[in-house]
Coordinates of C-alpha atoms and ligand atoms in Angstrom, one line a residue:
M2 CA 0.0 0.0 0.0
I3 CA 1.5 3.4 -1.0
E4 CA 1.0 6.0 1.7
I5 CA -0.9 9.0 0.3
S6 CA 0.1 12.1 2.2
S7 CA 0.2 15.8 1.6
S8 CA 3.6 17.4 0.9
T9 CA 2.6 20.5 2.7
L10 CA 1.3 18.6 5.8
A11 CA 4.0 15.9 6.1
I12 CA 7.3 15.0 4.6
P13 CA 6.5 12.4 1.9
E14 CA 8.7 9.3 1.6
T15 CA 11.1 9.6 -1.4
G16 CA 13.4 7.2 -3.3
D17 CA 15.6 7.0 -6.3
V18 CA 12.8 6.1 -8.6
P19 CA 9.8 8.5 -8.7
R20 CA 6.7 6.8 -7.4
H21 CA 4.5 9.1 -9.5
V22 CA 5.6 10.6 -12.8
A23 CA 3.2 13.2 -14.5
I24 CA 3.8 14.1 -18.1
I25 CA 2.8 16.9 -20.5
M26 CA 3.2 15.2 -24.0
D27 CA 3.9 18.3 -26.0
G28 CA 5.5 18.7 -29.5
N29 CA 3.3 16.3 -31.5
G30 CA 2.3 19.0 -34.0
R31 CA 5.8 20.4 -34.5
W32 CA 7.1 16.9 -34.9
A33 CA 4.7 16.3 -37.8
T34 CA 5.1 19.9 -39.3
R35 CA 8.8 19.4 -39.4
R36 CA 8.2 16.3 -41.6
M37 CA 5.6 18.1 -43.9
L38 CA 2.9 15.9 -42.4
P39 CA -0.5 17.0 -41.0
R40 CA -0.4 17.8 -37.2
T41 CA -2.6 14.8 -36.6
A42 CA 0.1 12.5 -37.8
G43 CA 2.1 13.7 -34.8
H44 CA -0.6 12.6 -32.4
V45 CA -0.8 9.2 -34.0
R46 CA 3.0 8.8 -33.5
G47 CA 2.4 10.2 -30.0
V48 CA 0.3 7.1 -29.2
Q49 CA 3.4 4.8 -29.9
A50 CA 5.4 7.0 -27.4
V51 CA 2.7 6.4 -24.8
R52 CA 3.0 2.7 -25.3
R53 CA 6.8 2.8 -24.9
I54 CA 6.7 4.9 -21.8
V55 CA 3.9 3.0 -20.0
E56 CA 6.1 -0.1 -20.5
A57 CA 9.4 1.7 -19.5
C58 CA 7.8 3.0 -16.4
G59 CA 6.4 -0.4 -15.5
H60 CA 10.0 -1.9 -15.8
R61 CA 11.5 0.8 -13.7
G62 CA 9.1 0.4 -10.8
V63 CA 7.1 3.6 -11.2
R64 CA 3.8 3.0 -9.4
Y65 CA 1.7 6.0 -10.9
L66 CA 2.0 7.4 -14.4
T67 CA -0.2 10.4 -15.4
L68 CA -0.4 11.7 -18.9
F69 CA -2.1 14.9 -20.0
A70 CA -3.9 13.8 -23.2
F71 CA -6.5 16.6 -23.6
S72 CA -6.8 19.8 -21.5
S73 CA -9.9 21.9 -20.8
E74 CA -8.4 24.5 -23.1
N75 CA -7.7 22.0 -26.0
W76 CA -11.3 22.5 -27.3
R77 CA -10.1 25.8 -28.7
R78 CA -8.1 23.8 -31.4
P79 CA -9.4 23.4 -35.0
A80 CA -12.5 21.1 -34.9
E81 CA -10.7 18.6 -37.2
E82 CA -7.8 18.2 -34.8
V83 CA -10.2 17.8 -31.8
S84 CA -12.2 15.2 -33.6
L85 CA -9.0 13.2 -34.6
L86 CA -7.8 13.3 -30.9
M87 CA -11.3 11.9 -29.8
R88 CA -11.1 9.2 -32.4
L89 CA -7.6 8.3 -31.4
F90 CA -8.6 8.1 -27.8
V91 CA -11.5 5.7 -28.7
R92 CA -9.2 3.5 -31.0
T93 CA -6.5 3.4 -28.4
L94 CA -8.8 2.4 -25.6
E95 CA -10.3 -0.4 -27.8
K96 CA -7.0 -1.7 -28.9
E97 CA -4.8 -1.3 -25.8
V98 CA -7.0 -2.5 -22.9
D99 CA -5.9 -6.2 -23.3
R100 CA -2.3 -5.2 -23.3
L101 CA -2.7 -2.9 -20.3
E102 CA -4.4 -5.7 -18.3
A103 CA -1.6 -8.1 -19.2
Q104 CA 1.0 -5.7 -18.0
G105 CA -0.7 -5.2 -14.7
V106 CA -1.8 -1.8 -15.4
C107 CA -4.8 -0.2 -13.8
L108 CA -6.3 2.5 -16.0
R109 CA -8.0 5.6 -14.6
V110 CA -9.4 8.5 -16.7
V111 CA -9.8 11.9 -14.9
G112 CA -11.4 15.1 -16.1
D113 CA -14.8 16.5 -17.0
L114 CA -16.0 13.5 -18.9
S115 CA -19.5 15.0 -19.3
A116 CA -18.3 16.7 -22.4
F117 CA -17.5 13.4 -24.2
D118 CA -20.0 11.5 -26.3
P119 CA -21.7 8.5 -24.6
H120 CA -19.8 6.0 -26.7
L121 CA -16.5 7.2 -25.4
R122 CA -17.7 7.5 -21.9
G123 CA -18.9 3.9 -22.1
L124 CA -15.5 2.7 -23.4
I125 CA -13.8 4.5 -20.6
E126 CA -15.9 3.0 -18.0
A127 CA -15.5 -0.5 -19.4
A128 CA -11.7 -0.1 -19.5
E129 CA -11.6 1.2 -16.0
R130 CA -13.7 -1.7 -14.8
R131 CA -11.6 -4.2 -16.7
T132 CA -8.3 -3.1 -15.3
A133 CA -9.5 -2.3 -11.8
G134 CA -7.9 -5.3 -10.3
Q135 CA -4.4 -4.5 -11.6
S136 CA -1.9 -2.8 -9.3
A137 CA 1.7 -2.9 -10.8
L138 CA 1.2 0.5 -12.3
T139 CA -1.8 3.0 -12.2
L140 CA -2.0 4.9 -15.6
T141 CA -4.1 7.9 -15.4
I142 CA -5.1 9.7 -18.6
A143 CA -6.1 13.3 -17.9
A144 CA -8.8 14.1 -20.5
N145 CA -10.8 17.4 -20.6
Y146 CA -8.9 18.0 -17.4
G147 CA -7.7 21.3 -15.9
G148 CA -6.2 21.9 -12.6
R149 CA -8.7 24.8 -11.8
W150 CA -11.7 22.7 -12.8
D151 CA -10.3 20.0 -10.4
I152 CA -10.0 22.4 -7.4
L153 CA -13.5 23.9 -8.2
Q154 CA -15.2 20.4 -8.6
A155 CA -13.6 19.1 -5.4
T156 CA -14.8 22.3 -3.5
R157 CA -18.3 21.9 -4.8
A158 CA -18.4 18.2 -3.9
L159 CA -17.1 18.9 -0.4
L160 CA -19.6 21.7 0.2
A161 CA -22.5 19.4 -1.0
D162 CA -21.3 16.7 1.5
R163 CA -20.5 19.1 4.3
P164 CA -23.1 22.0 4.2
D165 CA -22.1 22.9 7.8
L166 CA -18.8 24.3 6.3
A167 CA -20.6 27.3 4.9
A168 CA -21.2 28.5 8.5
H169 CA -17.8 27.4 9.8
P170 CA -15.3 28.2 6.9
E171 CA -12.4 27.9 9.4
A172 CA -13.1 24.1 9.4
L173 CA -12.2 24.0 5.6
D174 CA -8.7 22.8 5.6
E175 CA -6.5 20.7 3.2
A176 CA -7.3 17.3 4.8
A177 CA -11.0 18.1 4.1
L178 CA -10.6 19.1 0.5
T179 CA -8.0 16.6 -0.9
P180 CA -10.2 13.5 -0.7
W181 CA -12.4 15.2 -3.3
L182 CA -9.7 16.0 -5.9
A183 CA -9.9 13.8 -9.0
M184 CA -6.6 11.9 -8.2
A185 CA -7.2 11.5 -4.5
Y186 CA -6.2 7.8 -5.0
A187 CA -2.5 8.7 -6.0
P188 CA 0.3 10.3 -4.1
E189 CA 1.4 13.7 -5.4
P190 CA 3.7 13.5 -8.4
D191 CA 7.4 13.2 -7.6
L192 CA 8.5 14.1 -11.1
F193 CA 6.8 16.2 -13.7
I194 CA 8.1 16.0 -17.3
R195 CA 7.2 18.3 -20.1
T196 CA 8.5 17.5 -23.6
G197 CA 8.5 19.9 -26.5
G198 CA 10.6 22.8 -25.1
E199 CA 8.1 24.9 -23.4
Q200 CA 8.6 25.5 -19.7
R201 CA 5.0 25.9 -18.2
I202 CA 2.5 23.9 -16.3
S203 CA -0.5 24.7 -18.6
N204 CA -3.1 24.2 -15.8
F205 CA -2.1 20.6 -15.3
L206 CA -2.1 19.2 -11.7
I207 CA -1.7 22.6 -10.1
W208 CA -2.7 21.5 -6.6
Q209 CA -0.7 18.4 -6.6
L210 CA 2.5 19.8 -8.1
A211 CA 3.3 21.9 -5.1
Y212 CA 6.6 20.1 -4.3
T213 CA 7.1 18.1 -7.6
E214 CA 10.4 18.3 -9.3
L215 CA 9.9 20.0 -12.7
Y216 CA 11.9 18.6 -15.7
F217 CA 11.7 20.2 -19.2
T218 CA 13.2 18.8 -22.3
D219 CA 13.3 20.0 -25.9
C220 CA 12.5 16.5 -27.1
W221 CA 9.2 16.3 -29.0
W222 CA 6.8 13.7 -27.5
P223 CA 6.8 11.3 -30.5
D224 CA 10.6 11.0 -30.1
F225 CA 10.4 10.5 -26.3
D226 CA 11.6 7.0 -25.4
A227 CA 13.0 4.8 -22.5
A228 CA 16.5 6.5 -22.9
Q229 CA 15.0 10.0 -22.6
L230 CA 13.0 8.8 -19.6
D231 CA 16.3 7.5 -18.0
R232 CA 17.8 10.9 -18.5
A233 CA 14.9 12.5 -16.6
F234 CA 15.3 9.9 -13.8
T235 CA 19.0 10.5 -13.6
W236 CA 18.3 14.3 -13.3
Y237 CA 15.6 13.5 -10.6
R238 CA 18.1 11.4 -8.6
G239 CA 20.3 14.5 -8.4
R240 CA 17.7 16.8 -6.8
E241 CA 17.7 17.5 -3.1
R242 CA 14.1 17.4 -2.1
R243 CA 13.9 19.6 0.9
F244 CA 10.1 20.2 1.3
G245 CA 10.8 23.5 2.9
R246 CA 13.7 22.3 5.1
T247 CA 17.4 23.3 4.9
S248 CA 20.2 21.2 3.3
D249 CA 21.8 21.1 6.8
Q250 CA 18.7 19.5 8.2
L251 CA 18.7 16.9 5.4
R252 CA 22.3 16.0 6.2
G253 CA 21.4 15.7 9.8
A254 CA 23.8 18.6 10.8
V255 CA 21.2 20.5 12.7
Ligands
FPP8 C1 0.4 18.3 -27.4 O1 1.1 18.5 -28.6 C2 -0.4 17.1 -27.4 C3 -1.7 16.9 -27.2 C4 -2.6 18.1 -27.1 C5 -2.3 15.6 -27.4 C6 -1.6 14.5 -26.8 C7 -2.2 13.3 -27.3 C8 -1.5 12.2 -27.6 C9 -0.1 11.9 -27.3 C10 -2.2 11.0 -28.3 C11 -3.4 10.5 -27.5 C12 -3.0 9.9 -26.2 C13 -3.7 8.9 -25.7 C14 -3.4 8.5 -24.2 C15 -4.7 8.1 -26.4 P1 0.8 19.7 -29.5 O2 -0.2 19.3 -30.5 O3 0.4 21.0 -28.7 O4 2.2 19.9 -30.2 P2 2.9 21.3 -30.7 O5 3.1 22.1 -29.4 O6 4.1 21.0 -31.4 O7 1.9 21.9 -31.6

């Protein structure tokens, strides 16, 4: 059992291998454009990278892998690209669920799924049910997800459950809110990776990334592979995770 604790309320356990890796898979469009291909070809290649990284994380002992597949803001893209991404999502769920189950992967999808068509929602539910008993790696796909959406939906759910809080706002604390966040089942990410050269969080897990180590690489997502992942892990091992303490405290000098 992995202990789920808040990095701001207690010092989480850490190790050489991150327990939870969260990735923004950026650069699909540029990968394709550079090859004179339509942007959508980059997303198709991106699915191959997803397969590689799920497998590599499993082999390295990562327990949670969270991938940002579609943000609440991605609806602003051209309709044709949005539609391709949805079809890719459907096709990938249909094709990959057997392989995920065989690899011991438990699949979860987080985000505002009410915006998706009922067929896709049905496939998501079936894939989650089918892999629910697996525990080697929990793969979370964030789809129509936004960090602000998550904090708001959690707050609404908490207030619906605890109407007394409206009269006693001082009782509203982290411990009360976090069980309602979409990823309450996972520890906070140890390592965040963003491919594609940009250095921003883009409304990903903004609550959960409070003390996460942030790694940015110029590598485009379709080119990201196990060797690139190992490079990120080597960088991670070199970080001093202080969680607000001093280096001297960590070395036991104080
Ligand atoms: C960002 O690259 C990528 C996305 C918005 C979609 C990511 C989707 C996949 C990797 C494939 C589907 C995944 C699953 C799990 C089925 P971008 O288009 O913003 O690239 P750019 O910055 O070069 O334009």
